[in-house]
Short mmCIF file of C-alpha atoms in Angstrom, two decimals:
data_model
loop_
_atom_site.label_atom_id
_atom_site.label_comp_id
_atom_site.label_asym_id
_atom_site.label_seq_id
_atom_site.Cartn_x
_atom_site.Cartn_y
_atom_site.Cartn_z
CA MET A 8 -18.11 -5.50 32.52
CA THR A 9 -14.13 -4.84 31.37
CA GLU A 10 -13.41 -5.27 27.65
CA ALA A 11 -12.00 -8.64 27.48
CA VAL A 12 -11.07 -9.06 23.86
CA THR A 13 -7.81 -7.15 23.26
CA LYS A 14 -7.61 -6.02 20.38
CA PRO A 15 -4.22 -6.31 18.01
CA SER A 16 -1.95 -3.82 18.63
CA LEU A 17 -1.14 -1.43 15.37
CA VAL A 18 1.50 -1.63 12.90
CA ILE A 19 2.56 1.82 12.82
CA PRO A 20 5.78 2.28 10.56
CA GLN A 21 8.36 4.73 12.59
CA LEU A 22 11.29 4.38 10.29
CA ILE A 23 11.13 4.05 5.89
CA VAL A 24 13.69 2.66 3.82
CA GLY A 25 14.14 2.19 0.44
CA LEU A 26 16.00 -0.04 -1.07
CA GLY A 27 18.67 0.73 -4.14
CA ASN A 28 22.01 1.01 -5.37
CA PRO A 29 24.21 4.10 -4.77
CA GLU A 30 25.97 5.23 -7.80
CA PRO A 31 24.90 7.60 -10.28
CA LYS A 32 25.04 4.76 -13.15
CA TYR A 33 21.92 3.06 -11.10
CA ASP A 34 19.51 6.44 -10.78
CA GLN A 35 16.18 6.02 -11.77
CA THR A 36 16.82 2.31 -12.80
CA ARG A 37 14.07 -0.37 -12.24
CA HIS A 38 15.83 -1.67 -9.48
CA ASN A 39 16.22 1.93 -7.33
CA ILE A 40 12.92 2.39 -7.28
CA GLY A 41 12.86 1.90 -3.72
CA PHE A 42 15.42 5.48 -3.57
CA ALA A 43 12.80 6.87 -5.68
CA ALA A 44 10.25 5.87 -3.55
CA VAL A 45 12.27 7.68 -0.15
CA ASP A 46 12.61 10.99 -2.53
CA ALA A 47 8.60 10.82 -2.82
CA LEU A 48 8.00 10.79 0.32
CA ALA A 49 10.47 13.23 1.19
CA ARG A 50 9.26 15.30 -1.17
CA ALA A 51 6.17 14.95 0.10
CA TRP A 52 6.42 15.67 4.45
CA LYS A 53 9.38 18.32 3.04
CA ILE A 54 12.14 15.99 4.80
CA PRO A 55 15.37 17.09 4.17
CA VAL A 56 17.75 13.49 3.54
CA ALA A 57 21.24 13.63 3.74
CA GLU A 58 24.07 11.22 4.15
CA ASN A 59 24.97 10.23 7.15
CA ARG A 60 27.86 8.23 7.71
CA LYS A 61 26.85 6.57 11.55
CA PHE A 62 24.13 5.26 9.45
CA GLN A 63 25.41 4.36 6.20
CA GLY A 64 22.79 6.06 4.13
CA GLU A 65 21.11 9.23 3.08
CA TYR A 66 18.70 9.65 6.33
CA GLY A 67 15.98 12.36 7.41
CA GLU A 68 13.81 12.77 10.02
CA GLY A 69 11.00 14.68 10.59
CA MET A 70 6.75 14.89 10.89
CA ALA A 71 5.04 12.75 8.87
CA LEU A 72 1.73 14.18 7.60
CA GLY A 73 -1.24 12.43 10.32
CA GLY A 74 1.80 14.06 12.89
CA GLY A 75 3.52 11.58 14.00
CA LYS A 76 7.50 12.06 13.90
CA ILE A 77 8.92 9.29 10.55
CA ARG A 78 12.67 8.16 10.02
CA LEU A 79 13.44 7.79 5.96
CA LEU A 80 16.44 5.55 4.70
CA LYS A 81 18.47 5.42 1.25
CA PRO A 82 21.17 2.86 2.59
CA LEU A 83 24.29 3.34 0.60
CA THR A 84 25.70 -0.33 1.47
CA TYR A 85 25.09 -1.32 -2.30
CA MET A 86 21.76 -3.78 -2.21
CA ASN A 87 23.57 -6.79 -1.71
CA ARG A 88 24.82 -5.43 2.24
CA SER A 89 21.09 -3.09 2.76
CA GLY A 90 20.70 -4.36 6.70
CA GLN A 91 23.94 -3.01 7.82
CA SER A 92 22.56 0.48 7.42
CA ILE A 93 19.15 -0.66 8.49
CA GLN A 94 21.02 -2.41 11.57
CA ALA A 95 22.87 0.93 12.11
CA VAL A 96 19.31 2.71 12.72
CA THR A 97 17.34 0.40 14.86
CA SER A 98 19.88 -0.63 16.80
CA TRP A 99 21.00 3.60 17.43
CA TYR A 100 17.04 4.32 18.25
CA LYS A 101 16.31 0.61 19.45
CA LEU A 102 13.05 0.60 17.11
CA PRO A 103 11.90 -3.06 16.88
CA PRO A 104 11.69 -4.74 13.70
CA GLU A 105 7.41 -4.60 12.76
CA SER A 106 8.61 -0.56 12.90
CA VAL A 107 10.81 -0.74 9.90
CA LEU A 108 8.61 -0.54 6.44
CA ILE A 109 11.00 -1.54 3.71
CA ILE A 110 10.31 -0.56 -0.28
CA TYR A 111 11.44 -2.15 -2.91
CA ASP A 112 10.87 -3.47 -6.32
CA ASP A 113 9.76 -6.98 -7.51
CA MET A 114 9.76 -8.98 -11.19
CA ASP A 115 6.82 -10.72 -10.39
CA LEU A 116 4.75 -7.49 -9.73
CA PRO A 117 3.45 -5.42 -13.05
CA LEU A 118 3.70 -2.34 -13.65
CA GLY A 119 1.15 -0.01 -11.97
CA LYS A 120 0.70 -2.69 -8.51
CA THR A 121 2.04 -2.61 -5.62
CA ARG A 122 1.61 -5.07 -2.39
CA LEU A 123 2.04 -4.11 1.01
CA ARG A 124 2.41 -7.12 3.30
CA LEU A 125 3.25 -7.41 7.23
CA SER A 126 5.76 -10.46 6.75
CA GLY A 127 7.35 -12.88 4.41
CA SER A 128 10.30 -14.22 2.76
CA ALA A 129 12.79 -12.34 0.94
CA GLY A 130 11.61 -13.69 -2.28
CA GLY A 131 15.42 -13.68 -4.12
CA HIS A 132 15.85 -10.64 -3.33
CA ASN A 133 18.97 -9.65 -2.04
CA GLY A 134 18.18 -6.32 -0.62
CA MET A 135 15.58 -8.40 1.23
CA LYS A 136 18.25 -10.89 2.36
CA SER A 137 20.72 -8.73 3.98
CA ALA A 138 17.66 -6.78 5.56
CA ILE A 139 16.32 -10.44 7.54
CA ALA A 140 19.53 -11.53 7.86
CA HIS A 141 20.23 -7.99 9.92
CA LEU A 142 17.37 -7.84 11.36
CA SER A 143 17.04 -11.27 12.19
CA THR A 144 13.59 -12.02 11.73
CA GLN A 145 10.89 -11.36 8.69
CA ASN A 146 8.20 -10.03 10.62
CA PHE A 147 8.18 -6.44 9.00
CA PRO A 148 6.15 -4.71 6.92
CA ARG A 149 7.15 -4.15 3.47
CA LEU A 150 6.14 -2.87 -0.03
CA ARG A 151 6.66 -4.01 -3.00
CA ILE A 152 6.55 -2.15 -6.07
CA GLY A 153 5.96 -3.68 -9.19
CA ILE A 154 8.67 -3.93 -12.19
CA GLY A 155 7.72 -6.11 -14.55
CA LYS A 156 9.59 -8.77 -16.05
CA PRO A 157 11.71 -8.33 -19.14
CA LYS A 158 9.56 -9.22 -22.34
CA ASN A 159 11.22 -12.62 -23.81
CA ASN A 160 11.93 -13.78 -20.09
CA SER A 161 13.02 -17.41 -19.23
CA ASP A 162 13.46 -18.15 -15.86
CA SER A 163 16.94 -20.20 -17.03
CA ASP A 164 18.16 -16.97 -18.77
CA ASN A 165 19.49 -15.17 -15.65
CA SER A 166 21.72 -12.06 -17.52
CA GLU A 167 18.18 -10.95 -19.22
CA SER A 168 16.64 -10.62 -15.49
CA ILE A 169 19.69 -8.76 -14.36
CA SER A 170 19.55 -6.14 -17.64
CA HIS A 171 16.18 -5.70 -17.06
CA VAL A 172 16.44 -4.65 -13.52
CA LEU A 173 19.67 -2.56 -13.60
CA GLY A 174 17.64 -1.12 -16.52
CA ARG A 175 15.57 2.35 -16.44
CA PHE A 176 11.95 2.51 -17.78
CA SER A 177 10.91 3.90 -21.07
CA ALA A 178 9.12 7.27 -21.71
CA THR A 179 5.79 5.64 -21.41
CA GLU A 180 7.10 3.87 -18.09
CA THR A 181 8.38 6.97 -16.47
CA GLN A 182 5.04 8.09 -16.58
CA LEU A 183 2.83 5.57 -14.76
CA MET A 184 6.01 5.41 -12.38
CA SER A 185 5.52 8.93 -10.75
CA LEU A 186 1.30 7.94 -10.74
CA VAL A 187 2.68 4.98 -9.18
CA LEU A 188 4.55 6.48 -6.92
CA GLN A 189 2.47 9.25 -5.80
CA PHE A 190 0.53 6.17 -5.28
CA VAL A 191 2.53 4.96 -2.91
CA VAL A 192 2.95 7.95 -0.95
CA GLU A 193 -0.89 7.42 -0.54
CA CYS A 194 -0.56 4.01 1.06
CA VAL A 195 2.48 5.01 3.31
CA GLU A 196 0.34 8.02 4.87
CA PHE A 197 -2.44 5.61 5.20
CA SER A 198 -0.18 2.70 6.91
CA LEU A 199 0.61 5.86 8.95
CA LYS A 200 -2.57 6.64 10.02
CA GLN A 201 -4.68 3.56 10.22
CA GLY A 202 -1.64 0.68 10.65
CA VAL A 203 -0.63 -1.20 7.97
CA GLU A 204 -3.16 -3.79 8.25
CA LYS A 205 -5.81 -1.74 6.94
CA ALA A 206 -3.63 -0.28 4.23
CA MET A 207 -3.08 -3.70 2.82
CA ASN A 208 -6.97 -3.62 1.46
CA ARG A 209 -6.09 -0.44 -0.31
CA CYS A 210 -2.64 -0.74 -1.72
CA ASN A 211 -3.10 -4.13 -2.95
CA SER A 212 -6.66 -4.13 -4.52
CA ARG A 213 -5.69 -1.28 -6.67
CA THR A 214 -4.42 -1.68 -10.36
CA VAL A 215 -2.41 2.46 -11.17
CA GLU A 216 -2.79 2.89 -14.98
CA LEU A 217 -2.20 5.96 -17.11
CA SER A 218 -5.90 7.31 -18.21
CA GLN A 219 -6.19 7.30 -22.13
CA PRO A 220 -6.30 10.59 -24.01
#
């Protein structure tokens, strides 16, 4: 008897993209946590990442833990045009959209929370709008990292939101975010070994917290 039920194919990332803005003034800002995530992955896997003009970004490739070939990308096109750089890599290597995992900041998630999804809308994030436009689909995995809302945030105050996402983390928040980035590395490694769907259970249920002294 042959097995009639076909298992859904595992979604295993081949290209991991962190969204952010180039230029030193944006370094370490909340909006650049996607860049920080790719830097953390590059350190963990000892993959050198360097500017690649053809891909309009900082790019590196190597072996991830678990043995598969993996590519890392930080688009240098500025957030609103991130999709140009992503498309340059996917076109060159003929990668399907579902093999692209994009990591970016989310104001609607509190600090310490991450959300891994197989697909979805841009949710107002300009970098994701560009990625969806250039990949011509919403069906690719994404990992959102919570950066919290500004303290006196009202939906009408757009300038408050902009200064929040382009601001830097406080000293305590920086400590917490370094733990979050460690957890992001774990989540991505689990996605590579077991597939994104299984990793979702692990990554979406936990809140990363600073241990109390």
